[in-house]
Every structure is written in structure tokens, then in C-alpha cells.
Amino acid sequence: MALAFTSSSAIHASTSSSSYQQPKVSQLGTFQPLDRAQILSTALNSRRRLAMKPLNAEPKRNDSIVPSAATIMAPEVIEKADEEDFEKLAKELQNASPLEIMDKALEKFGDDIAIAFSGAEDVALIEYAHLTGRPFRVFSLDTGRLNPETYQLFDTVEKHYGIRIEYMFPDSVEVQALVRSKGLFSFYEDGHQECCRVRKVRPLRRALKGLRAWITGQRKDQSPGTRSEIPVVQVDPSFEGLDGGAGSLVKWNPVANVDGSDIWNFLRAMNVPVNSLHSQGYVSIGCEPCTRPVLPGQHEREGRWWWEDAKAKECGLHKGNIKDESVNGTVQTNGTATVADIFDTKDIVTLSKPGVENLLKLEDRREPWLVVLYAPWCQFCQAMEGSYVELAEKLAGSGVKVGKFRADGEQKAFAQQELQLGSFPTILFFPKHTSKPIKYPSEKRDVDSLLAFVNALR
């Protein structure tokens, strides 16, 4: 695997101007000793080249060599993950700006830290790193199934910042085995985790084994179900770094406390290159088969793995975010605090399982019903709460009842078998004179779209 080392362009300039030049000799056989400053400079440069570590630290691989033309490096790391209380540091940096956090990360870890770039909003991380004036490294996971627009952005970013992105690729033997045994699109049938594990997680694991810290673009507002508690810096709970073992890798999240709208304001203000897919409705961008634009009323992460429940919408790169959601049937966020219920309004009727069973049995109802099957922890249910509540207000007194049925936990199997539940949220319309409910087919969950569905059927 060929890798290219990335550093900021400023370092190239400073190094080339200070590199040692052999003094000219007036005649053959004349010896001219080096002065002390030249000896120290030469020795220091030699030590730093020897200390250079490739990003891909997979053992016994001959193709992970860093090209000799790209051996300019950032300052050597001074502190290790286990030498500092990063929980305390996270509290100290809680109100710091992304630029301050980025500067602190690059200062502490030098050449042993790298930015994870996905080709989406992570370009903001590169811009922040560039603004610090410090050298920095960037790596990306090329799964082999990215959009053409993403590859185009990679090339544009490299030229814009004068850097080389260090690409990590999946193991060809593992990809071949997966495709031969299950086909090219097995993730639509049995979940995306296996494909992501081969194409993303394992290459990431190899990359991180060559580092002591990494920088991600995670934000709390990206996924309320799995990312609401991420700190700006933490000891990585899932992956190991250069020294190996628990606590050997530090994870920095400089934009953890930044709203997505503010990220975009920053990108526009700095006039940095962005993925052209954003202008086509894509917000969160991953592999081409698993990514699509989001629609009105949808959360940004709903464009990823749209055929799965909200709990599954992590690829494994940040699996430390995922916690146990159920304790004795009660949804939890951190093991103690129960997630608050949603769709709470006088215009929406809370249905129990017997109530839904009665709706299913009735062939001649006095009035039609619109019912949402939901889970309160689901960020996509949370994202449509406002439009569904507004719809209930509009339908109040119209002869259409609006209800909700919590279909996770013990009720999920029933909802899947009897109520056509595929993923949360699922919206059903129970007509007056038909026993079988009609499933809302669209993912446009704005008020006008839902109202058009109801008016067409009542």
C-alpha cells in the first residue's frame, strides 16, 4: 500500500531554506571542517528522519514505506495518552473554539496525530489545521465505493492546501471473499456492519496503529441517539494507538459543540472547496450505495443506511458512541437517564398494544386514524416531531384521529409482524371502511406531504 505523508506547505518552505549546503572546496584534497552549528543541524535532521513513522503501521508489510521525497515531519510527540488526564482537559476545553482545540491537539502530538477526512464537512478540520500555521497530516479511507464527486473533492483539497492525503484501502482478499460469498449489495439484506468492517473499520484500525491521536469531525447534533455526549477530547474507547493497549490512542473532536449550520457558515466564509453533492441535497456523505439526499423533515443522518433503524446508523468508526439502549425494556442514554417521550400533545392519542389490535380488527371504523410507529430514542422520529404535532393540530376536529404507538422494545416484533414496521418512524393510515392499514410510502415528512397523504385517503 503506497502512502503519501501530508504536511502543511509552510513546513516545506522553511525546511528547504534551512537545509544544509556543503561548502564549496577551492581545490581537491583541501579539508574544510564543519562548524558546530552545522554538525548539530545535520545530526538533528538525521534523528528526526529516523524517528519518522508511517501512518500504516501494520507489521511485516513492505508496501507501507513513506516516499523519501515526503519525509518532512512535524515536531516529535512529547506526551503520551496515559500521561495526562484527558477528561480534565476536555472540561477545560469545553468552551474553547474549534481553532483553539485544533491548535492544542497539533501542539501536543505533532507528527503522531492525523485528521480523518471523509470528503464531506471534514474539510472544515483541514481549514482549522491550516489556520493554526502548524504542520498537519490528513488521511482518508478509500472504500472503493465512494461517489465520483468525493474523489474529485480529494484531488481539489490536495491542490488547494498543497498537501497529500494518506489513503488507506481495504484488504483486497477480504473484499473479494465478501463479494464472492454474498454479492455486491449484501448490506441491503443483512445490515451494513459486515461491509463497513471490511472496507472501513479494519483499514482504520491499521491507520490508527501508526498514531497516538486522531482528529474527527464528529458533532453532537449529527446523531442525538449516538453522538450527543461526545467530548472535545477523550481517550479512544475502541481503537489502539502506536503503543498498543487500552488508553494508547487519543481522539480529538474539535467541532463537537458546533452546530451544523455554523460549520457551513465557516466553510462559506473561508471559501474552501466542498463536495458538490452537498448542493444536491446530500448532507452526511459516505459510500455511494449507502448514501442519498435527505428530504424535508428528515434528520441529516437519515441519508445514511436509510433502510435500517436509527440505532444502526454508525459504521463502526465511532462505535464507542453506541451505548446499551434498553434496560428491562426502558430506553437509556447513559445507563441511568431515561429518554423523554415524544409527540406529547393533546391532539395525539397514545395507543397501547390492545388499542392497536382493536384498530386492526375493526372493518368499519367510525373515523379514520393516522398512527406513527416510533421510538423516542430515534433521531429520525425526533426530527419529524414538529411536523407531526403540527399536522395533528391541523387535523383536530376534521374527523381524522391522530395517534402514536411506541413500537420498540417488547413491541417491536409485534409491530414488524402486524404493522409493516421496517424502520422508525413508520406512518400508517387506517381508513374508515378497510381493515388493513395503508403505509405511508414517502420519506417526505413535512406537514404538506403528510396532509396530502391523509386527504387522498380519508
Tab-separated table of C-alpha atoms in Angstrom:
chain	number	residue	atom	x	y	z
A	1	MET	CA	0.000	0.000	0.000
A	2	ALA	CA	1.525	3.248	-1.064
A	3	LEU	CA	1.088	6.166	1.299
A	4	ALA	CA	1.939	9.798	0.949
A	5	PHE	CA	2.851	11.841	4.002
A	6	THR	CA	0.941	15.093	4.444
A	7	SER	CA	2.293	18.282	5.915
A	8	SER	CA	1.353	21.918	5.591
A	9	SER	CA	3.040	23.828	2.793
A	10	ALA	CA	4.667	26.257	5.216
A	11	ILE	CA	6.901	23.477	6.510
A	12	HIS	CA	8.177	22.680	3.034
A	13	ALA	CA	9.292	26.262	2.606
A	14	SER	CA	11.002	26.578	5.967
A	15	THR	CA	12.816	23.264	5.625
A	16	SER	CA	14.130	23.888	2.142
A	17	SER	CA	15.562	27.242	3.187
A	18	SER	CA	17.353	25.824	6.212
A	19	SER	CA	18.683	22.563	4.711
A	20	TYR	CA	22.443	22.123	4.935
A	21	GLN	CA	24.545	23.015	1.845
A	22	GLN	CA	28.041	21.515	1.552
A	23	PRO	CA	30.572	24.412	1.402
A	24	LYS	CA	32.417	24.735	-1.866
A	25	VAL	CA	36.027	23.463	-1.854
A	26	SER	CA	38.660	25.524	-3.639
A	27	GLN	CA	40.816	22.594	-4.695
A	28	LEU	CA	40.972	18.831	-4.486
A	29	GLY	CA	42.415	17.456	-1.298
A	30	THR	CA	41.633	20.512	0.779
A	31	PHE	CA	39.778	19.675	4.002
A	32	GLN	CA	37.289	22.188	5.377
A	33	PRO	CA	35.728	21.191	8.763
A	34	LEU	CA	32.091	21.841	9.603
A	35	ASP	CA	31.372	24.350	12.322
A	36	ARG	CA	29.477	23.275	15.468
A	37	ALA	CA	26.092	24.672	14.344
A	38	GLN	CA	26.276	22.711	11.098
A	39	ILE	CA	27.126	19.473	12.905
A	40	LEU	CA	24.182	19.869	15.311
A	41	SER	CA	21.783	20.690	12.472
A	42	THR	CA	22.855	17.662	10.460
A	43	ALA	CA	22.581	15.323	13.459
A	44	LEU	CA	19.124	16.641	14.390
A	45	ASN	CA	17.783	16.185	10.881
A	46	SER	CA	19.171	12.641	10.819
A	47	ARG	CA	17.491	11.745	14.119
A	48	ARG	CA	14.164	13.195	13.000
A	49	ARG	CA	14.227	11.211	9.772
A	50	LEU	CA	14.913	8.037	11.705
A	51	ALA	CA	12.019	8.797	14.061
A	52	MET	CA	9.549	9.099	11.179
A	53	LYS	CA	6.659	6.627	11.428
A	54	PRO	CA	4.324	5.740	8.548
A	55	LEU	CA	0.600	6.058	9.149
A	56	ASN	CA	0.079	2.466	8.119
A	57	ALA	CA	1.774	0.619	10.984
A	58	GLU	CA	0.626	-2.851	10.019
A	59	PRO	CA	3.537	-5.197	10.860
A	60	LYS	CA	5.560	-7.085	8.256
A	61	ARG	CA	4.252	-5.091	5.310
A	62	ASN	CA	6.777	-3.970	2.707
A	63	ASP	CA	4.407	-1.616	0.887
A	64	SER	CA	3.839	0.800	3.762
A	65	ILE	CA	7.029	2.749	3.112
A	66	VAL	CA	6.720	6.534	3.040
A	67	PRO	CA	8.316	8.009	-0.129
A	68	SER	CA	11.662	9.614	0.613
A	69	ALA	CA	10.510	12.860	-1.006
A	70	ALA	CA	7.829	13.231	1.648
A	71	THR	CA	9.778	12.765	4.865
A	72	ILE	CA	9.401	16.316	6.174
A	73	MET	CA	7.808	15.935	9.546
A	74	ALA	CA	6.162	17.810	12.378
A	75	PRO	CA	7.718	18.110	15.851
A	76	GLU	CA	8.112	14.823	17.693
A	77	VAL	CA	5.471	13.836	20.197
A	78	ILE	CA	6.230	14.720	23.797
A	79	GLU	CA	3.253	13.472	25.752
A	80	LYS	CA	1.557	10.100	25.634
A	81	ALA	CA	-2.113	9.303	26.161
A	82	ASP	CA	-1.612	7.804	29.593
A	83	GLU	CA	0.416	10.757	30.914
A	84	GLU	CA	-2.449	13.224	31.079
A	85	ASP	CA	-5.998	13.374	32.390
A	86	PHE	CA	-7.858	13.950	29.136
A	87	GLU	CA	-11.212	14.007	30.878
A	88	LYS	CA	-9.980	17.028	32.799
A	89	LEU	CA	-8.570	18.550	29.613
A	90	ALA	CA	-11.936	18.068	27.889
A	91	LYS	CA	-13.613	20.107	30.625
A	92	GLU	CA	-11.000	22.829	30.302
A	93	LEU	CA	-11.568	22.998	26.540
A	94	GLN	CA	-15.345	22.681	26.716
A	95	ASN	CA	-15.889	26.335	25.764
A	96	ALA	CA	-12.845	26.659	23.524
A	97	SER	CA	-13.202	27.388	19.827
A	98	PRO	CA	-12.511	24.671	17.243
A	99	LEU	CA	-9.379	26.588	16.229
A	100	GLU	CA	-8.066	26.566	19.812
A	101	ILE	CA	-8.822	22.863	20.195
A	102	MET	CA	-7.143	22.044	16.891
A	103	ASP	CA	-4.084	24.080	17.853
A	104	LYS	CA	-3.820	22.274	21.195
A	105	ALA	CA	-4.116	18.867	19.503
A	106	LEU	CA	-1.409	19.601	16.923
A	107	GLU	CA	0.850	21.157	19.559
A	108	LYS	CA	0.630	18.134	21.844
A	109	PHE	CA	1.024	15.337	19.323
A	110	GLY	CA	2.957	16.775	16.385
A	111	ASP	CA	3.602	14.101	13.773
A	112	ASP	CA	1.789	11.414	15.787
A	113	ILE	CA	-1.662	12.831	15.071
A	114	ALA	CA	-3.680	12.952	11.837
A	115	ILE	CA	-7.016	14.314	10.629
A	116	ALA	CA	-9.588	11.776	9.433
A	117	PHE	CA	-11.047	13.235	6.230
A	118	SER	CA	-14.218	11.735	4.746
A	119	GLY	CA	-14.758	14.125	1.884
A	120	ALA	CA	-17.731	15.868	3.496
A	121	GLU	CA	-17.732	18.610	6.143
A	122	ASP	CA	-14.392	17.350	7.455
A	123	VAL	CA	-12.790	19.865	5.123
A	124	ALA	CA	-13.500	22.318	7.968
A	125	LEU	CA	-10.968	20.387	10.075
A	126	ILE	CA	-8.320	20.826	7.398
A	127	GLU	CA	-9.059	24.540	7.221
A	128	TYR	CA	-8.750	24.895	11.006
A	129	ALA	CA	-5.456	22.982	10.943
A	130	HIS	CA	-4.209	25.195	8.132
A	131	LEU	CA	-5.130	28.323	10.106
A	132	THR	CA	-3.044	27.225	13.102
A	133	GLY	CA	0.104	27.528	10.974
A	134	ARG	CA	1.300	24.169	12.324
A	135	PRO	CA	2.205	21.151	10.175
A	136	PHE	CA	-0.544	18.550	9.971
A	137	ARG	CA	-1.340	15.194	8.439
A	138	VAL	CA	-4.549	14.040	6.738
A	139	PHE	CA	-5.715	10.512	5.996
A	140	SER	CA	-8.825	9.107	4.355
A	141	LEU	CA	-10.407	5.692	3.950
A	142	ASP	CA	-10.953	4.831	0.304
A	143	THR	CA	-13.544	2.073	0.454
A	144	GLY	CA	-13.589	1.615	-3.308
A	145	ARG	CA	-17.278	2.595	-3.402
A	146	LEU	CA	-17.204	6.353	-2.934
A	147	ASN	CA	-19.050	8.795	-5.176
A	148	PRO	CA	-17.092	10.269	-8.113
A	149	GLU	CA	-17.742	13.696	-6.589
A	150	THR	CA	-15.933	12.622	-3.412
A	151	TYR	CA	-12.829	11.545	-5.319
A	152	GLN	CA	-12.923	14.860	-7.163
A	153	LEU	CA	-13.017	16.701	-3.836
A	154	PHE	CA	-9.983	14.763	-2.586
A	155	ASP	CA	-7.970	15.995	-5.566
A	156	THR	CA	-9.238	19.576	-5.177
A	157	VAL	CA	-8.416	19.657	-1.457
A	158	GLU	CA	-4.890	18.397	-2.052
A	159	LYS	CA	-4.257	21.147	-4.590
A	160	HIS	CA	-5.969	23.862	-2.530
A	161	TYR	CA	-3.868	23.214	0.591
A	162	GLY	CA	-0.722	21.895	-1.074
A	163	ILE	CA	-0.930	18.584	0.794
A	164	ARG	CA	-1.027	14.867	0.101
A	165	ILE	CA	-3.792	12.822	1.672
A	166	GLU	CA	-2.699	9.461	3.077
A	167	TYR	CA	-5.176	6.962	1.645
A	168	MET	CA	-5.999	3.707	3.404
A	169	PHE	CA	-7.510	0.847	1.380
A	170	PRO	CA	-9.355	-2.337	2.392
A	171	ASP	CA	-7.646	-5.684	2.124
A	172	SER	CA	-8.365	-6.980	-1.394
A	173	VAL	CA	-8.609	-10.601	-0.230
A	174	GLU	CA	-11.245	-9.720	2.372
A	175	VAL	CA	-13.269	-7.686	-0.130
A	176	GLN	CA	-13.077	-10.486	-2.669
A	177	ALA	CA	-14.284	-13.059	-0.151
A	178	LEU	CA	-17.219	-10.870	0.920
A	179	VAL	CA	-18.355	-10.106	-2.629
A	180	ARG	CA	-17.973	-13.689	-3.839
A	181	SER	CA	-19.901	-15.154	-0.934
A	182	LYS	CA	-22.638	-12.531	-0.525
A	183	GLY	CA	-22.666	-10.361	-3.632
A	184	LEU	CA	-22.098	-6.652	-4.170
A	185	PHE	CA	-25.123	-5.436	-2.213
A	186	SER	CA	-25.467	-7.835	0.721
A	187	PHE	CA	-25.715	-4.892	3.152
A	188	TYR	CA	-29.257	-4.163	1.955
A	189	GLU	CA	-30.301	-7.588	3.245
A	190	ASP	CA	-28.253	-8.293	6.363
A	191	GLY	CA	-27.107	-4.867	7.544
A	192	HIS	CA	-24.126	-2.710	6.665
A	193	GLN	CA	-21.878	-3.679	9.558
A	194	GLU	CA	-20.015	-6.506	7.822
A	195	CYS	CA	-19.252	-4.483	4.706
A	196	CYS	CA	-18.166	-1.474	6.774
A	197	ARG	CA	-15.983	-3.702	8.906
A	198	VAL	CA	-14.086	-4.908	5.813
A	199	ARG	CA	-13.968	-1.639	3.882
A	200	LYS	CA	-13.664	0.928	6.688
A	201	VAL	CA	-13.091	-0.353	10.222
A	202	ARG	CA	-10.138	-2.644	9.571
A	203	PRO	CA	-8.310	-0.127	7.347
A	204	LEU	CA	-8.922	2.491	10.042
A	205	ARG	CA	-7.528	0.154	12.683
A	206	ARG	CA	-4.328	-0.231	10.646
A	207	ALA	CA	-4.069	3.528	10.218
A	208	LEU	CA	-4.530	4.291	13.898
A	209	LYS	CA	-1.889	1.756	14.937
A	210	GLY	CA	0.639	4.191	13.477
A	211	LEU	CA	-0.635	7.160	15.507
A	212	ARG	CA	-1.002	8.333	19.089
A	213	ALA	CA	-4.013	10.556	18.363
A	214	TRP	CA	-6.507	11.325	15.628
A	215	ILE	CA	-8.891	14.163	14.809
A	216	THR	CA	-12.510	13.601	13.744
A	217	GLY	CA	-15.392	15.794	12.592
A	218	GLN	CA	-17.985	14.351	14.960
A	219	ARG	CA	-20.645	16.770	16.215
A	220	LYS	CA	-23.230	16.296	18.922
A	221	ASP	CA	-26.073	17.420	16.671
A	222	GLN	CA	-25.238	14.887	13.953
A	223	SER	CA	-26.875	11.993	15.751
A	224	PRO	CA	-28.739	12.631	19.015
A	225	GLY	CA	-29.008	8.882	19.539
A	226	THR	CA	-25.273	8.112	19.456
A	227	ARG	CA	-23.243	11.346	19.443
A	228	SER	CA	-24.963	13.607	21.961
A	229	GLU	CA	-22.314	13.110	24.643
A	230	ILE	CA	-19.029	13.205	22.725
A	231	PRO	CA	-16.351	15.385	24.401
A	232	VAL	CA	-13.874	17.584	22.542
A	233	VAL	CA	-11.055	15.225	23.556
A	234	GLN	CA	-11.081	11.721	25.005
A	235	VAL	CA	-9.070	8.551	25.306
A	236	ASP	CA	-10.392	6.499	22.408
A	237	PRO	CA	-12.694	3.785	23.808
A	238	SER	CA	-12.484	1.496	20.773
A	239	PHE	CA	-9.146	1.641	18.978
A	240	GLU	CA	-5.483	1.255	19.889
A	241	GLY	CA	-2.628	3.571	19.003
A	242	LEU	CA	1.066	3.198	18.365
A	243	ASP	CA	1.963	1.891	21.837
A	244	GLY	CA	-0.877	-0.641	21.838
A	245	GLY	CA	-3.374	-1.476	24.544
A	246	ALA	CA	-6.208	0.442	26.160
A	247	GLY	CA	-5.552	4.148	26.525
A	248	SER	CA	-2.891	4.253	23.817
A	249	LEU	CA	-4.886	6.472	21.473
A	250	VAL	CA	-6.417	9.917	21.996
A	251	LYS	CA	-9.395	11.103	19.977
A	252	TRP	CA	-9.965	14.806	19.326
A	253	ASN	CA	-13.359	16.163	18.246
A	254	PRO	CA	-12.760	19.911	17.728
A	255	VAL	CA	-16.248	20.651	16.340
A	256	ALA	CA	-18.165	18.515	18.843
A	257	ASN	CA	-20.045	21.531	20.227
A	258	VAL	CA	-20.595	23.279	16.887
A	259	ASP	CA	-23.960	23.302	15.098
A	260	GLY	CA	-24.032	22.061	11.530
A	261	SER	CA	-25.271	25.461	10.312
A	262	ASP	CA	-22.265	27.148	11.918
A	263	ILE	CA	-19.910	24.721	10.191
A	264	TRP	CA	-21.399	25.734	6.864
A	265	ASN	CA	-21.182	29.425	7.702
A	266	PHE	CA	-17.475	28.862	8.380
A	267	LEU	CA	-16.925	26.963	5.130
A	268	ARG	CA	-18.615	29.686	3.103
A	269	ALA	CA	-16.760	32.477	4.887
A	270	MET	CA	-13.388	30.845	4.242
A	271	ASN	CA	-14.302	29.922	0.643
A	272	VAL	CA	-12.948	26.393	0.951
A	273	PRO	CA	-13.725	23.574	-1.518
A	274	VAL	CA	-16.665	21.337	-0.608
A	275	ASN	CA	-18.216	18.205	-2.046
A	276	SER	CA	-20.540	19.101	-4.936
A	277	LEU	CA	-23.021	16.504	-3.633
A	278	HIS	CA	-23.969	18.941	-0.863
A	279	SER	CA	-25.705	21.147	-3.429
A	280	GLN	CA	-27.792	18.119	-4.474
A	281	GLY	CA	-29.312	17.546	-1.034
A	282	TYR	CA	-26.640	15.299	0.439
A	283	VAL	CA	-25.665	16.244	3.997
A	284	SER	CA	-23.885	13.248	5.504
A	285	ILE	CA	-21.830	11.596	2.745
A	286	GLY	CA	-20.464	8.054	2.798
A	287	CYS	CA	-20.267	5.294	0.202
A	288	GLU	CA	-22.362	5.716	-2.942
A	289	PRO	CA	-24.724	2.723	-2.436
A	290	CYS	CA	-25.429	3.702	1.179
A	291	THR	CA	-25.858	7.470	0.854
A	292	ARG	CA	-28.674	9.555	-0.565
A	293	PRO	CA	-30.071	13.074	-0.210
A	294	VAL	CA	-32.228	13.914	2.785
A	295	LEU	CA	-35.751	15.132	2.295
A	296	PRO	CA	-37.836	17.774	4.098
A	297	GLY	CA	-38.475	16.805	7.699
A	298	GLN	CA	-35.598	14.322	7.793
A	299	HIS	CA	-32.552	14.355	10.050
A	300	GLU	CA	-29.204	14.670	8.265
A	301	ARG	CA	-28.062	11.164	9.219
A	302	GLU	CA	-31.185	9.649	7.681
A	303	GLY	CA	-29.452	9.867	4.324
A	304	ARG	CA	-27.090	7.125	5.544
A	305	TRP	CA	-28.170	3.440	5.590
A	306	TRP	CA	-31.780	4.615	5.218
A	307	TRP	CA	-33.132	1.041	5.258
A	308	GLU	CA	-32.014	0.491	8.879
A	309	ASP	CA	-33.102	1.659	12.318
A	310	ALA	CA	-31.535	4.765	13.822
A	311	LYS	CA	-29.544	2.698	16.324
A	312	ALA	CA	-27.615	1.064	13.477
A	313	LYS	CA	-26.526	4.261	11.746
A	314	GLU	CA	-22.877	4.099	12.788
A	315	CYS	CA	-20.373	2.318	10.565
A	316	GLY	CA	-18.057	1.234	13.382
A	317	LEU	CA	-15.514	4.062	13.123
A	318	HIS	CA	-17.108	5.648	16.184
A	319	LYS	CA	-18.627	2.562	17.776
A	320	GLY	CA	-17.595	3.819	21.205
A	321	ASN	CA	-20.501	6.260	20.902
A	322	ILE	CA	-23.045	3.459	20.938
A	323	LYS	CA	-24.355	2.522	24.358
A	324	ASP	CA	-26.898	-0.034	25.520
A	325	GLU	CA	-30.293	1.483	24.828
A	326	SER	CA	-32.504	-0.947	26.671
A	327	VAL	CA	-32.648	-1.944	30.307
A	328	ASN	CA	-35.701	-4.028	31.159
A	329	GLY	CA	-37.471	-2.504	28.183
A	330	THR	CA	-36.675	1.080	29.198
A	331	VAL	CA	-34.605	3.129	26.835
A	332	GLN	CA	-31.485	4.602	28.389
A	333	THR	CA	-28.938	7.161	27.182
A	334	ASN	CA	-26.165	6.695	29.710
A	335	GLY	CA	-27.323	3.775	31.837
A	336	THR	CA	-29.333	5.937	34.232
A	337	ALA	CA	-31.309	8.664	32.480
A	338	THR	CA	-34.460	7.605	30.636
A	339	VAL	CA	-35.075	9.166	27.217
A	340	ALA	CA	-38.061	11.503	27.319
A	341	ASP	CA	-41.098	10.514	25.290
A	342	ILE	CA	-42.026	12.471	22.162
A	343	PHE	CA	-45.194	13.511	20.309
A	344	ASP	CA	-46.703	14.630	23.615
A	345	THR	CA	-49.690	16.828	22.812
A	346	LYS	CA	-53.428	16.764	23.497
A	347	ASP	CA	-54.088	16.296	19.767
A	348	ILE	CA	-52.203	12.994	19.570
A	349	VAL	CA	-53.654	9.862	21.182
A	350	THR	CA	-51.238	7.447	22.862
A	351	LEU	CA	-52.163	3.919	21.809
A	352	SER	CA	-51.376	0.739	23.728
A	353	LYS	CA	-50.907	-2.639	22.081
A	354	PRO	CA	-54.573	-3.636	22.790
A	355	GLY	CA	-55.683	-0.344	21.277
A	356	VAL	CA	-53.744	-1.002	18.085
A	357	GLU	CA	-55.042	-4.574	17.977
A	358	ASN	CA	-58.605	-3.215	18.151
A	359	LEU	CA	-57.859	-0.883	15.245
A	360	LEU	CA	-56.631	-3.855	13.236
A	361	LYS	CA	-59.805	-5.869	13.959
A	362	LEU	CA	-62.299	-3.177	13.040
A	363	GLU	CA	-63.539	-3.319	9.459
A	364	ASP	CA	-65.939	-0.412	9.826
A	365	ARG	CA	-64.430	2.363	11.905
A	366	ARG	CA	-66.371	5.464	12.891
A	367	GLU	CA	-63.418	7.614	11.853
A	368	PRO	CA	-60.050	7.085	10.137
A	369	TRP	CA	-56.783	7.047	12.074
A	370	LEU	CA	-53.268	8.211	11.315
A	371	VAL	CA	-50.727	6.457	13.546
A	372	VAL	CA	-46.965	6.817	13.793
A	373	LEU	CA	-44.909	3.825	14.950
A	374	TYR	CA	-41.936	5.340	16.763
A	375	ALA	CA	-39.132	5.002	19.292
A	376	PRO	CA	-38.293	8.048	21.434
A	377	TRP	CA	-34.523	7.475	21.094
A	378	CYS	CA	-34.735	7.524	17.296
A	379	GLN	CA	-33.319	10.790	15.971
A	380	PHE	CA	-35.448	10.497	12.842
A	381	CYS	CA	-38.595	10.280	14.925
A	382	GLN	CA	-37.322	13.268	16.888
A	383	ALA	CA	-36.672	15.154	13.648
A	384	MET	CA	-40.292	14.743	12.472
A	385	GLU	CA	-41.865	15.527	15.849
A	386	GLY	CA	-42.555	19.155	14.971
A	387	SER	CA	-44.263	18.382	11.657
A	388	TYR	CA	-46.334	15.537	13.123
A	389	VAL	CA	-47.515	17.680	16.040
A	390	GLU	CA	-48.443	20.492	13.629
A	391	LEU	CA	-50.296	18.000	11.442
A	392	ALA	CA	-52.270	16.789	14.471
A	393	GLU	CA	-53.261	20.370	15.225
A	394	LYS	CA	-54.462	20.880	11.633
A	395	LEU	CA	-56.487	17.655	11.725
A	396	ALA	CA	-58.084	18.376	15.098
A	397	GLY	CA	-61.869	18.416	14.600
A	398	SER	CA	-61.573	17.217	10.996
A	399	GLY	CA	-62.814	13.696	11.727
A	400	VAL	CA	-59.354	12.130	11.485
A	401	LYS	CA	-57.824	10.785	14.680
A	402	VAL	CA	-54.045	11.112	15.071
A	403	GLY	CA	-52.220	8.633	17.283
A	404	LYS	CA	-48.819	7.247	18.204
A	405	PHE	CA	-47.655	3.769	19.133
A	406	ARG	CA	-44.285	3.142	20.707
A	407	ALA	CA	-43.049	0.147	18.743
A	408	ASP	CA	-39.560	-0.518	20.134
A	409	GLY	CA	-38.530	-2.946	22.862
A	410	GLU	CA	-41.069	-5.682	23.548
A	411	GLN	CA	-43.490	-4.288	20.962
A	412	LYS	CA	-41.087	-4.367	18.044
A	413	ALA	CA	-41.717	-7.958	16.977
A	414	PHE	CA	-45.490	-7.348	17.046
A	415	ALA	CA	-45.101	-4.159	15.011
A	416	GLN	CA	-42.934	-5.899	12.434
A	417	GLN	CA	-45.356	-8.786	12.025
A	418	GLU	CA	-48.673	-6.942	12.169
A	419	LEU	CA	-47.964	-3.280	11.370
A	420	GLN	CA	-45.486	-3.363	8.480
A	421	LEU	CA	-42.733	-1.833	10.626
A	422	GLY	CA	-39.480	-1.699	8.698
A	423	SER	CA	-37.645	1.142	10.381
A	424	PHE	CA	-38.532	4.052	12.620
A	425	PRO	CA	-40.613	6.061	12.033
A	426	THR	CA	-43.358	4.180	10.144
A	427	ILE	CA	-46.641	6.008	9.499
A	428	LEU	CA	-49.916	4.137	8.943
A	429	PHE	CA	-53.355	5.297	7.849
A	430	PHE	CA	-56.378	3.248	8.992
A	431	PRO	CA	-59.280	4.060	6.629
A	432	LYS	CA	-62.903	4.010	7.813
A	433	HIS	CA	-64.061	1.021	5.781
A	434	THR	CA	-60.913	-1.061	5.321
A	435	SER	CA	-59.328	-3.298	7.939
A	436	LYS	CA	-55.815	-3.269	6.515
A	437	PRO	CA	-53.791	-0.135	7.284
A	438	ILE	CA	-52.060	1.733	4.457
A	439	LYS	CA	-48.380	2.509	4.946
A	440	TYR	CA	-47.145	5.996	4.113
A	441	PRO	CA	-44.712	5.281	1.240
A	442	SER	CA	-42.723	8.506	1.148
A	443	GLU	CA	-39.916	9.758	3.349
A	444	LYS	CA	-41.025	13.380	2.992
A	445	ARG	CA	-42.319	14.018	6.486
A	446	ASP	CA	-43.136	17.693	6.231
A	447	VAL	CA	-46.672	18.807	7.087
A	448	ASP	CA	-47.821	19.358	3.500
A	449	SER	CA	-46.694	15.913	2.324
A	450	LEU	CA	-48.340	14.126	5.267
A	451	LEU	CA	-51.522	16.150	4.857
A	452	ALA	CA	-51.698	15.283	1.148
A	453	PHE	CA	-51.418	11.595	2.069
A	454	VAL	CA	-54.267	11.852	4.554
A	455	ASN	CA	-56.533	13.880	2.250
A	456	ALA	CA	-56.041	11.381	-0.564
A	457	LEU	CA	-57.296	8.502	1.583
A	458	ARG	CA	-59.907	9.813	4.022
